[in-house]
PDB file of C-alpha atoms in Angstrom:
ATOM      1  CA  MET A   1     -69.939  96.327  20.171  1.00  0.00           C
ATOM      2  CA  ASN A   2     -67.362  93.790  18.932  1.00  0.00           C
ATOM      3  CA  LYS A   3     -68.537  91.315  21.522  1.00  0.00           C
ATOM      4  CA  HIS A   4     -72.124  91.758  20.318  1.00  0.00           C
ATOM      5  CA  ASN A   5     -71.093  91.127  16.698  1.00  0.00           C
ATOM      6  CA  THR A   6     -69.111  88.046  17.693  1.00  0.00           C
ATOM      7  CA  THR A   7     -72.101  86.616  19.547  1.00  0.00           C
ATOM      8  CA  LYS A   8     -74.392  87.337  16.617  1.00  0.00           C
ATOM      9  CA  ASN A   9     -72.026  85.665  14.143  1.00  0.00           C
ATOM     10  CA  PHE A  10     -71.794  82.620  16.407  1.00  0.00           C
ATOM     11  CA  ILE A  11     -75.608  82.343  16.504  1.00  0.00           C
ATOM     12  CA  ILE A  12     -75.729  82.520  12.705  1.00  0.00           C
ATOM     13  CA  PHE A  13     -73.074  79.796  12.467  1.00  0.00           C
ATOM     14  CA  ILE A  14     -75.122  77.531  14.737  1.00  0.00           C
ATOM     15  CA  PHE A  15     -78.203  78.079  12.563  1.00  0.00           C
ATOM     16  CA  PHE A  16     -76.230  76.942   9.514  1.00  0.00           C
ATOM     17  CA  LEU A  17     -75.018  73.802  11.267  1.00  0.00           C
ATOM     18  CA  ILE A  18     -78.344  72.741  12.760  1.00  0.00           C
ATOM     19  CA  PHE A  19     -80.771  73.628  10.002  1.00  0.00           C
ATOM     20  CA  ASN A  20     -78.428  73.364   7.008  1.00  0.00           C
ATOM     21  CA  ILE A  21     -79.871  76.528   5.522  1.00  0.00           C
ATOM     22  CA  ASN A  22     -78.473  77.898   2.278  1.00  0.00           C
ATOM     23  CA  SER A  23     -77.013  81.379   2.391  1.00  0.00           C
ATOM     24  CA  GLN A  24     -79.658  82.745   0.018  1.00  0.00           C
ATOM     25  CA  ASP A  25     -82.363  81.653   2.467  1.00  0.00           C
ATOM     26  CA  LEU A  26     -80.852  83.664   5.331  1.00  0.00           C
ATOM     27  CA  GLU A  27     -81.271  87.427   5.494  1.00  0.00           C
ATOM     28  CA  ILE A  28     -79.429  89.394   8.142  1.00  0.00           C
ATOM     29  CA  ILE A  29     -81.128  92.644   9.068  1.00  0.00           C
ATOM     30  CA  THR A  30     -78.602  94.882  10.804  1.00  0.00           C
ATOM     31  CA  GLU A  31     -78.841  98.219  12.534  1.00  0.00           C
ATOM     32  CA  ASN A  32     -77.843  99.921   9.306  1.00  0.00           C
ATOM     33  CA  ASN A  33     -80.910  98.808   7.289  1.00  0.00           C
ATOM     34  CA  LYS A  34     -83.494  98.439  10.044  1.00  0.00           C
ATOM     35  CA  ALA A  35     -82.814  99.908  13.458  1.00  0.00           C
ATOM     36  CA  ASN A  36     -85.471  97.961  15.320  1.00  0.00           C
ATOM     37  CA  GLN A  37     -84.223  94.507  14.267  1.00  0.00           C
ATOM     38  CA  ASN A  38     -81.323  92.896  16.106  1.00  0.00           C
ATOM     39  CA  PHE A  39     -81.684  89.253  15.095  1.00  0.00           C
ATOM     40  CA  PRO A  40     -81.286  87.316  11.836  1.00  0.00           C
ATOM     41  CA  VAL A  41     -84.522  86.649   9.910  1.00  0.00           C
ATOM     42  CA  ILE A  42     -84.753  83.208   8.342  1.00  0.00           C
ATOM     43  CA  LYS A  43     -86.773  83.015   5.154  1.00  0.00           C
ATOM     44  CA  THR A  44     -88.681  79.757   4.932  1.00  0.00           C
ATOM     45  CA  PRO A  45     -87.857  77.983   1.649  1.00  0.00           C
ATOM     46  CA  LYS A  46     -90.815  77.654  -0.727  1.00  0.00           C
ATOM     47  CA  LYS A  47     -92.611  74.323  -0.312  1.00  0.00           C
ATOM     48  CA  ALA A  48     -92.604  72.085  -3.361  1.00  0.00           C
ATOM     49  CA  ILE A  49     -96.117  71.452  -4.638  1.00  0.00           C
ATOM     50  CA  SER A  50     -96.988  67.765  -4.917  1.00  0.00           C
ATOM     51  CA  VAL A  51     -99.039  66.764  -7.963  1.00  0.00           C
ATOM     52  CA  MET A  52    -100.309  63.225  -8.467  1.00  0.00           C
ATOM     53  CA  ILE A  53    -100.840  62.181 -12.084  1.00  0.00           C
ATOM     54  CA  ASP A  54    -103.357  59.373 -12.456  1.00  0.00           C
ATOM     55  CA  PRO A  55    -103.111  57.692 -15.893  1.00  0.00           C
ATOM     56  CA  ALA A  56    -106.327  55.837 -16.762  1.00  0.00           C
ATOM     57  CA  GLY A  57    -106.240  52.040 -16.859  1.00  0.00           C
ATOM     58  CA  ASP A  58    -104.073  49.388 -15.220  1.00  0.00           C
ATOM     59  CA  ALA A  59    -102.891  45.832 -15.833  1.00  0.00           C
ATOM     60  CA  GLN A  60    -106.474  44.532 -15.784  1.00  0.00           C
ATOM     61  CA  ASN A  61    -108.151  47.436 -17.607  1.00  0.00           C
ATOM     62  CA  THR A  62    -106.701  48.111 -21.041  1.00  0.00           C
ATOM     63  CA  GLY A  63    -109.006  51.028 -21.767  1.00  0.00           C
ATOM     64  CA  ARG A  64    -109.840  52.151 -25.286  1.00  0.00           C
ATOM     65  CA  ILE A  65    -107.827  51.410 -28.422  1.00  0.00           C
ATOM     66  CA  VAL A  66    -105.898  54.209 -30.130  1.00  0.00           C
ATOM     67  CA  ASP A  67    -104.490  53.006 -33.455  1.00  0.00           C
ATOM     68  CA  ASP A  68    -102.624  49.837 -32.443  1.00  0.00           C
ATOM     69  CA  GLY A  69    -102.137  50.751 -28.794  1.00  0.00           C
ATOM     70  CA  PHE A  70    -104.108  50.558 -25.568  1.00  0.00           C
ATOM     71  CA  GLU A  71    -105.190  53.591 -23.604  1.00  0.00           C
ATOM     72  CA  ARG A  72    -103.556  52.301 -20.393  1.00  0.00           C
ATOM     73  CA  ASN A  73    -100.113  52.340 -22.027  1.00  0.00           C
ATOM     74  CA  LEU A  74    -100.548  55.721 -23.685  1.00  0.00           C
ATOM     75  CA  THR A  75    -101.788  57.474 -20.541  1.00  0.00           C
ATOM     76  CA  LEU A  76     -98.868  56.037 -18.571  1.00  0.00           C
ATOM     77  CA  GLN A  77     -96.458  57.315 -21.243  1.00  0.00           C
ATOM     78  CA  VAL A  78     -97.986  60.794 -20.972  1.00  0.00           C
ATOM     79  CA  ALA A  79     -97.751  60.689 -17.167  1.00  0.00           C
ATOM     80  CA  GLN A  80     -94.095  59.625 -17.352  1.00  0.00           C
ATOM     81  CA  GLU A  81     -93.329  62.420 -19.832  1.00  0.00           C
ATOM     82  CA  ILE A  82     -94.860  64.934 -17.420  1.00  0.00           C
ATOM     83  CA  LYS A  83     -92.789  63.510 -14.564  1.00  0.00           C
ATOM     84  CA  ASN A  84     -89.616  63.747 -16.659  1.00  0.00           C
ATOM     85  CA  TYR A  85     -90.436  67.331 -17.620  1.00  0.00           C
ATOM     86  CA  PHE A  86     -90.388  68.420 -13.969  1.00  0.00           C
ATOM     87  CA  GLU A  87     -87.485  66.208 -12.911  1.00  0.00           C
ATOM     88  CA  TYR A  88     -85.192  69.169 -12.194  1.00  0.00           C
ATOM     89  CA  ASP A  89     -87.895  71.615 -11.134  1.00  0.00           C
ATOM     90  CA  LYS A  90     -87.798  71.913  -7.347  1.00  0.00           C
ATOM     91  CA  SER A  91     -91.120  73.774  -7.184  1.00  0.00           C
ATOM     92  CA  ILE A  92     -93.205  70.777  -8.353  1.00  0.00           C
ATOM     93  CA  ARG A  93     -92.999  67.146  -7.244  1.00  0.00           C
ATOM     94  CA  ILE A  94     -94.757  64.742  -9.625  1.00  0.00           C
ATOM     95  CA  ILE A  95     -96.068  61.431  -8.284  1.00  0.00           C
ATOM     96  CA  LEU A  96     -97.593  58.717 -10.475  1.00  0.00           C
ATOM     97  CA  SER A  97    -100.573  56.780  -9.159  1.00  0.00           C
ATOM     98  CA  ARG A  98     -99.417  53.545 -10.779  1.00  0.00           C
ATOM     99  CA  VAL A  99     -96.602  51.887 -12.678  1.00  0.00           C
ATOM    100  CA  ALA A 100     -96.611  49.535 -15.649  1.00  0.00           C
ATOM    101  CA  LEU A 101     -98.246  46.109 -15.139  1.00  0.00           C
ATOM    102  CA  GLU A 102     -99.766  47.197 -11.821  1.00  0.00           C
ATOM    103  CA  SER A 103    -103.335  46.213 -10.966  1.00  0.00           C
ATOM    104  CA  LEU A 104    -105.319  48.684  -8.880  1.00  0.00           C
ATOM    105  CA  GLU A 105    -108.009  47.893  -6.355  1.00  0.00           C
ATOM    106  CA  PRO A 106    -111.073  50.189  -6.211  1.00  0.00           C
ATOM    107  CA  LEU A 107    -110.136  53.550  -4.614  1.00  0.00           C
ATOM    108  CA  GLN A 108    -106.507  52.434  -4.251  1.00  0.00           C
ATOM    109  CA  ASN A 109    -105.101  55.471  -6.061  1.00  0.00           C
ATOM    110  CA  ILE A 110    -107.466  57.798  -4.161  1.00  0.00           C
ATOM    111  CA  SER A 111    -106.313  56.356  -0.847  1.00  0.00           C
ATOM    112  CA  PHE A 112    -102.703  56.689  -1.996  1.00  0.00           C
ATOM    113  CA  ALA A 113    -103.203  60.381  -2.811  1.00  0.00           C
ATOM    114  CA  ASN A 114    -104.956  61.071   0.503  1.00  0.00           C
ATOM    115  CA  ARG A 115    -102.219  59.384   2.534  1.00  0.00           C
ATOM    116  CA  LEU A 116     -99.589  61.490   0.789  1.00  0.00           C
ATOM    117  CA  ASN A 117    -101.685  64.659   1.222  1.00  0.00           C
ATOM    118  CA  VAL A 118    -100.976  65.697  -2.365  1.00  0.00           C
ATOM    119  CA  ASP A 119    -101.772  69.296  -3.266  1.00  0.00           C
ATOM    120  CA  PHE A 120    -103.326  68.546  -6.651  1.00  0.00           C
ATOM    121  CA  TYR A 121    -104.567  65.474  -8.533  1.00  0.00           C
ATOM    122  CA  LEU A 122    -104.846  65.133 -12.317  1.00  0.00           C
ATOM    123  CA  ASN A 123    -106.551  62.160 -13.954  1.00  0.00           C
ATOM    124  CA  ILE A 124    -105.615  61.612 -17.627  1.00  0.00           C
ATOM    125  CA  ASN A 125    -107.661  59.774 -20.267  1.00  0.00           C
ATOM    126  CA  ILE A 126    -107.017  59.312 -24.001  1.00  0.00           C
ATOM    127  CA  CYS A 127    -109.291  58.292 -26.849  1.00  0.00           C
ATOM    128  CA  GLN A 128    -109.296  58.494 -30.635  1.00  0.00           C
ATOM    129  CA  ASN A 129    -111.644  60.280 -32.995  1.00  0.00           C
ATOM    130  CA  ASN A 130    -114.024  57.715 -34.421  1.00  0.00           C
ATOM    131  CA  PRO A 131    -116.680  58.611 -37.037  1.00  0.00           C
ATOM    132  CA  ASP A 132    -118.832  55.761 -35.722  1.00  0.00           C
ATOM    133  CA  ASP A 133    -118.664  56.920 -32.093  1.00  0.00           C
ATOM    134  CA  LYS A 134    -121.882  58.735 -31.150  1.00  0.00           C
ATOM    135  CA  VAL A 135    -120.081  60.797 -28.511  1.00  0.00           C
ATOM    136  CA  PHE A 136    -116.932  61.947 -30.296  1.00  0.00           C
ATOM    137  CA  ARG A 137    -117.786  61.687 -33.984  1.00  0.00           C
ATOM    138  CA  ASN A 138    -118.458  65.440 -34.188  1.00  0.00           C
ATOM    139  CA  PHE A 139    -115.070  66.369 -32.696  1.00  0.00           C
ATOM    140  CA  ASP A 140    -112.563  66.502 -35.522  1.00  0.00           C
ATOM    141  CA  GLY A 141    -108.894  67.142 -34.866  1.00  0.00           C
ATOM    142  CA  ASN A 142    -107.047  67.108 -31.555  1.00  0.00           C
ATOM    143  CA  LYS A 143    -108.985  68.319 -28.521  1.00  0.00           C
ATOM    144  CA  ILE A 144    -108.840  68.240 -24.766  1.00  0.00           C
ATOM    145  CA  PHE A 145    -111.766  68.312 -22.356  1.00  0.00           C
ATOM    146  CA  ILE A 146    -111.335  69.425 -18.742  1.00  0.00           C
ATOM    147  CA  TYR A 147    -113.687  67.986 -16.094  1.00  0.00           C
ATOM    148  CA  TYR A 148    -114.216  68.557 -12.388  1.00  0.00           C
ATOM    149  CA  HIS A 149    -116.307  66.344 -10.107  1.00  0.00           C
ATOM    150  CA  ILE A 150    -119.757  67.621  -9.183  1.00  0.00           C
ATOM    151  CA  LEU A 151    -123.084  65.888  -8.458  1.00  0.00           C
ATOM    152  CA  ASN A 152    -125.557  68.737  -8.179  1.00  0.00           C
ATOM    153  CA  PRO A 153    -124.588  71.728 -10.380  1.00  0.00           C
ATOM    154  CA  ILE A 154    -126.677  74.078  -8.242  1.00  0.00           C
ATOM    155  CA  SER A 155    -126.496  73.117  -4.575  1.00  0.00           C
ATOM    156  CA  ASP A 156    -122.879  71.886  -4.748  1.00  0.00           C
ATOM    157  CA  LYS A 157    -121.751  75.414  -5.577  1.00  0.00           C
ATOM    158  CA  TRP A 158    -123.445  77.005  -2.572  1.00  0.00           C
ATOM    159  CA  PRO A 159    -120.992  78.289   0.072  1.00  0.00           C
ATOM    160  CA  LYS A 160    -120.392  75.718   2.793  1.00  0.00           C
ATOM    161  CA  LYS A 161    -118.557  75.747   6.086  1.00  0.00           C
ATOM    162  CA  PHE A 162    -116.740  72.686   7.341  1.00  0.00           C
ATOM    163  CA  ASP A 163    -115.372  72.069  10.798  1.00  0.00           C
ATOM    164  CA  ASP A 164    -111.861  70.675  10.412  1.00  0.00           C
ATOM    165  CA  LEU A 165    -112.506  68.225  13.245  1.00  0.00           C
ATOM    166  CA  SER A 166    -115.834  66.953  11.957  1.00  0.00           C
ATOM    167  CA  LEU A 167    -116.214  63.703  10.073  1.00  0.00           C
ATOM    168  CA  ILE A 168    -117.155  63.942   6.397  1.00  0.00           C
ATOM    169  CA  LYS A 169    -118.420  61.021   4.326  1.00  0.00           C
ATOM    170  CA  ILE A 170    -115.994  60.018   1.608  1.00  0.00           C
ATOM    171  CA  ASP A 171    -118.622  60.701  -1.054  1.00  0.00           C
ATOM    172  CA  ASP A 172    -119.072  64.270   0.216  1.00  0.00           C
ATOM    173  CA  ILE A 173    -115.492  65.315   0.799  1.00  0.00           C
ATOM    174  CA  TYR A 174    -115.336  66.852  -2.695  1.00  0.00           C
ATOM    175  CA  LEU A 175    -117.729  69.587  -1.506  1.00  0.00           C
ATOM    176  CA  LYS A 176    -114.823  71.262   0.321  1.00  0.00           C
ATOM    177  CA  ASN A 177    -113.095  71.904  -3.006  1.00  0.00           C
ATOM    178  CA  VAL A 178    -115.892  72.549  -5.508  1.00  0.00           C
ATOM    179  CA  SER A 179    -115.263  76.280  -5.910  1.00  0.00           C
ATOM    180  CA  LYS A 180    -111.496  75.740  -5.918  1.00  0.00           C
ATOM    181  CA  ASN A 181    -111.794  73.020  -8.558  1.00  0.00           C
ATOM    182  CA  ILE A 182    -113.815  75.326 -10.784  1.00  0.00           C
ATOM    183  CA  ASP A 183    -111.259  78.132 -10.442  1.00  0.00           C
ATOM    184  CA  ILE A 184    -108.377  75.762 -11.108  1.00  0.00           C
ATOM    185  CA  ALA A 185    -110.164  74.229 -14.106  1.00  0.00           C
ATOM    186  CA  ASN A 186    -110.697  77.667 -15.634  1.00  0.00           C
ATOM    187  CA  SER A 187    -107.054  78.631 -15.055  1.00  0.00           C
ATOM    188  CA  PHE A 188    -105.852  75.291 -16.420  1.00  0.00           C
ATOM    189  CA  SER A 189    -108.022  75.664 -19.524  1.00  0.00           C
ATOM    190  CA  LYS A 190    -106.853  79.238 -20.105  1.00  0.00           C
ATOM    191  CA  SER A 191    -103.215  78.213 -19.791  1.00  0.00           C
ATOM    192  CA  LEU A 192    -103.646  75.346 -22.252  1.00  0.00           C
ATOM    193  CA  LYS A 193    -105.081  77.755 -24.809  1.00  0.00           C
ATOM    194  CA  ASN A 194    -102.159  80.131 -24.333  1.00  0.00           C
ATOM    195  CA  PHE A 195     -99.487  77.483 -24.754  1.00  0.00           C
ATOM    196  CA  SER A 196    -100.764  75.577 -27.782  1.00  0.00           C
ATOM    197  CA  LYS A 197    -102.372  76.434 -31.083  1.00  0.00           C
ATOM    198  CA  LYS A 198    -102.346  72.851 -32.351  1.00  0.00           C
ATOM    199  CA  ILE A 199    -105.085  71.610 -30.028  1.00  0.00           C
ATOM    200  CA  SER A 200    -108.582  72.831 -29.251  1.00  0.00           C
ATOM    201  CA  VAL A 201    -109.307  73.351 -25.574  1.00  0.00           C
ATOM    202  CA  MET A 202    -112.928  72.897 -24.559  1.00  0.00           C
ATOM    203  CA  SER A 203    -114.496  74.836 -21.693  1.00  0.00           C
ATOM    204  CA  PRO A 204    -114.373  73.041 -18.299  1.00  0.00           C
ATOM    205  CA  ILE A 205    -117.364  70.850 -17.496  1.00  0.00           C
ATOM    206  CA  GLY A 206    -118.673  69.707 -14.118  1.00  0.00           C
ATOM    207  CA  VAL A 207    -119.863  66.077 -14.170  1.00  0.00           C
ATOM    208  CA  PRO A 208    -119.980  63.118 -11.760  1.00  0.00           C
ATOM    209  CA  LEU A 209    -116.609  61.363 -11.961  1.00  0.00           C
ATOM    210  CA  LYS A 210    -116.026  58.119 -10.094  1.00  0.00           C
ATOM    211  CA  GLU A 211    -112.272  58.543 -10.724  1.00  0.00           C
ATOM    212  CA  LEU A 212    -112.232  61.572  -8.390  1.00  0.00           C
ATOM    213  CA  ILE A 213    -114.614  60.435  -5.627  1.00  0.00           C
ATOM    214  CA  GLY A 214    -113.071  60.540  -2.157  1.00  0.00           C
ATOM    215  CA  LEU A 215    -110.161  62.887  -2.895  1.00  0.00           C
ATOM    216  CA  LYS A 216    -109.244  65.394  -0.191  1.00  0.00           C
ATOM    217  CA  SER A 217    -107.227  67.529  -2.589  1.00  0.00           C
ATOM    218  CA  PRO A 218    -108.429  69.646  -5.523  1.00  0.00           C
ATOM    219  CA  ALA A 219    -108.633  67.463  -8.608  1.00  0.00           C
ATOM    220  CA  LEU A 220    -109.344  67.575 -12.326  1.00  0.00           C
ATOM    221  CA  SER A 221    -109.745  65.020 -15.070  1.00  0.00           C
ATOM    222  CA  CYS A 222    -108.761  65.595 -18.689  1.00  0.00           C
ATOM    223  CA  GLU A 223    -109.887  63.737 -21.810  1.00  0.00           C
ATOM    224  CA  ILE A 224    -107.365  63.890 -24.659  1.00  0.00           C
ATOM    225  CA  ILE A 225    -108.903  63.228 -28.084  1.00  0.00           C
ATOM    226  CA  VAL A 226    -106.504  62.557 -30.940  1.00  0.00           C
ATOM    227  CA  SER A 227    -106.743  61.695 -34.630  1.00  0.00           C
ATOM    228  CA  SER A 228    -103.795  59.318 -34.339  1.00  0.00           C
ATOM    229  CA  LYS A 229    -101.431  58.050 -31.663  1.00  0.00           C
ATOM    230  CA  SER A 230     -98.618  60.238 -32.978  1.00  0.00           C
ATOM    231  CA  ASP A 231    -100.622  63.380 -32.073  1.00  0.00           C
ATOM    232  CA  ILE A 232    -100.354  62.692 -28.332  1.00  0.00           C
ATOM    233  CA  LYS A 233     -96.937  64.358 -28.186  1.00  0.00           C
ATOM    234  CA  ASP A 234     -98.570  67.713 -28.997  1.00  0.00           C
ATOM    235  CA  PHE A 235    -100.333  67.651 -25.605  1.00  0.00           C
ATOM    236  CA  ILE A 236     -97.300  67.074 -23.354  1.00  0.00           C
ATOM    237  CA  GLU A 237     -95.778  70.553 -23.431  1.00  0.00           C
ATOM    238  CA  PRO A 238     -99.110  72.448 -23.044  1.00  0.00           C
ATOM    239  CA  ILE A 239    -100.154  70.289 -20.061  1.00  0.00           C
ATOM    240  CA  CYS A 240     -96.777  70.767 -18.367  1.00  0.00           C
ATOM    241  CA  GLN A 241     -96.827  74.498 -18.995  1.00  0.00           C
ATOM    242  CA  ALA A 242    -100.384  74.731 -17.673  1.00  0.00           C
ATOM    243  CA  LEU A 243     -99.361  72.897 -14.482  1.00  0.00           C
ATOM    244  CA  LYS A 244     -96.385  75.210 -14.102  1.00  0.00           C
ATOM    245  CA  GLN A 245     -98.525  78.280 -14.718  1.00  0.00           C
ATOM    246  CA  ILE A 246    -100.948  77.264 -11.969  1.00  0.00           C
ATOM    247  CA  THR A 247     -98.170  76.792  -9.419  1.00  0.00           C
ATOM    248  CA  ASP A 248     -96.604  80.126 -10.364  1.00  0.00           C
ATOM    249  CA  GLN A 249     -99.831  82.117 -10.083  1.00  0.00           C
ATOM    250  CA  VAL A 250    -101.460  80.412  -7.122  1.00  0.00           C
ATOM    251  CA  ILE A 251    -100.157  80.563  -3.543  1.00  0.00           C
ATOM    252  CA  ILE A 252    -100.789  77.401  -1.542  1.00  0.00           C
ATOM    253  CA  ALA A 253    -101.012  77.439   2.240  1.00  0.00           C
ATOM    254  CA  ILE A 254    -101.123  74.102   4.044  1.00  0.00           C
ATOM    255  CA  ASN A 255    -102.112  73.596   7.671  1.00  0.00           C
ATOM    256  CA  PRO A 256     -99.608  71.157   9.230  1.00  0.00           C
ATOM    257  CA  ASN A 257    -102.389  69.136  10.866  1.00  0.00           C
ATOM    258  CA  ILE A 258    -105.146  69.092   8.261  1.00  0.00           C
ATOM    259  CA  THR A 259    -104.427  69.683   4.599  1.00  0.00           C
ATOM    260  CA  HIS A 260    -106.078  72.736   3.070  1.00  0.00           C
ATOM    261  CA  TRP A 261    -105.727  74.076  -0.449  1.00  0.00           C
ATOM    262  CA  ILE A 262    -106.127  77.871  -0.300  1.00  0.00           C
ATOM    263  CA  ALA A 263    -105.798  79.460  -3.730  1.00  0.00           C
ATOM    264  CA  TYR A 264    -105.694  83.118  -4.471  1.00  0.00           C
ATOM    265  CA  GLU A 265    -103.989  85.328  -7.031  1.00  0.00           C
ATOM    266  CA  LYS A 266    -100.725  86.999  -6.067  1.00  0.00           C
TER     267      LYS A 266
END
């Protein structure tokens, strides 16, 4: 019996050396708590979820004007604030699609996200309430719109089966995630409403979005509407909390060969 215990302890020691596994990730099931188990069971550490934040604009595209600032700078500031918020959170890894003064080629950020196989993609836009603007003149106060990419609101939502080995046109790859994007958009919208009373959260809308064409991962776009530039800070915490809420409530399983995003409630 002592020889058996010595051998078992040696095996455990080797596991620690080779795989560098923390003690909390290793559970030893002995004869006392489960008679039919004689070997250590290694719990796989939870995979960090990768989220790419895509701030609208770049060095060549200033975007819209908010007070005395450009949209490209403000969206990048929001993206950086989100990244800083999750700096010490090991469950979420934030990646920015661009840095300051960087010029982007068409589909460059989409290609970047696909190469990294990110689990979720969030495009951020900012504009200011303007009484003369025909689109936003009726939206007083601070609001946020949530969009998901869709071309045909009827046929795109029909159930579809895709062979993982088949080739899919880049313009059609979004069809794999339509239902998931809708579910995520609803959860994201609900979370935003729960975490902030200072902003109005509009119901998710499905529209054609060139910013999301070609993405393999689930993706959303948000439009932040503010009365003044100083109001942008009120959106940071709700967006971060909504991202955190999604990762806490949704289990993500990823095939090691082909990335899948399988979402379901715990």
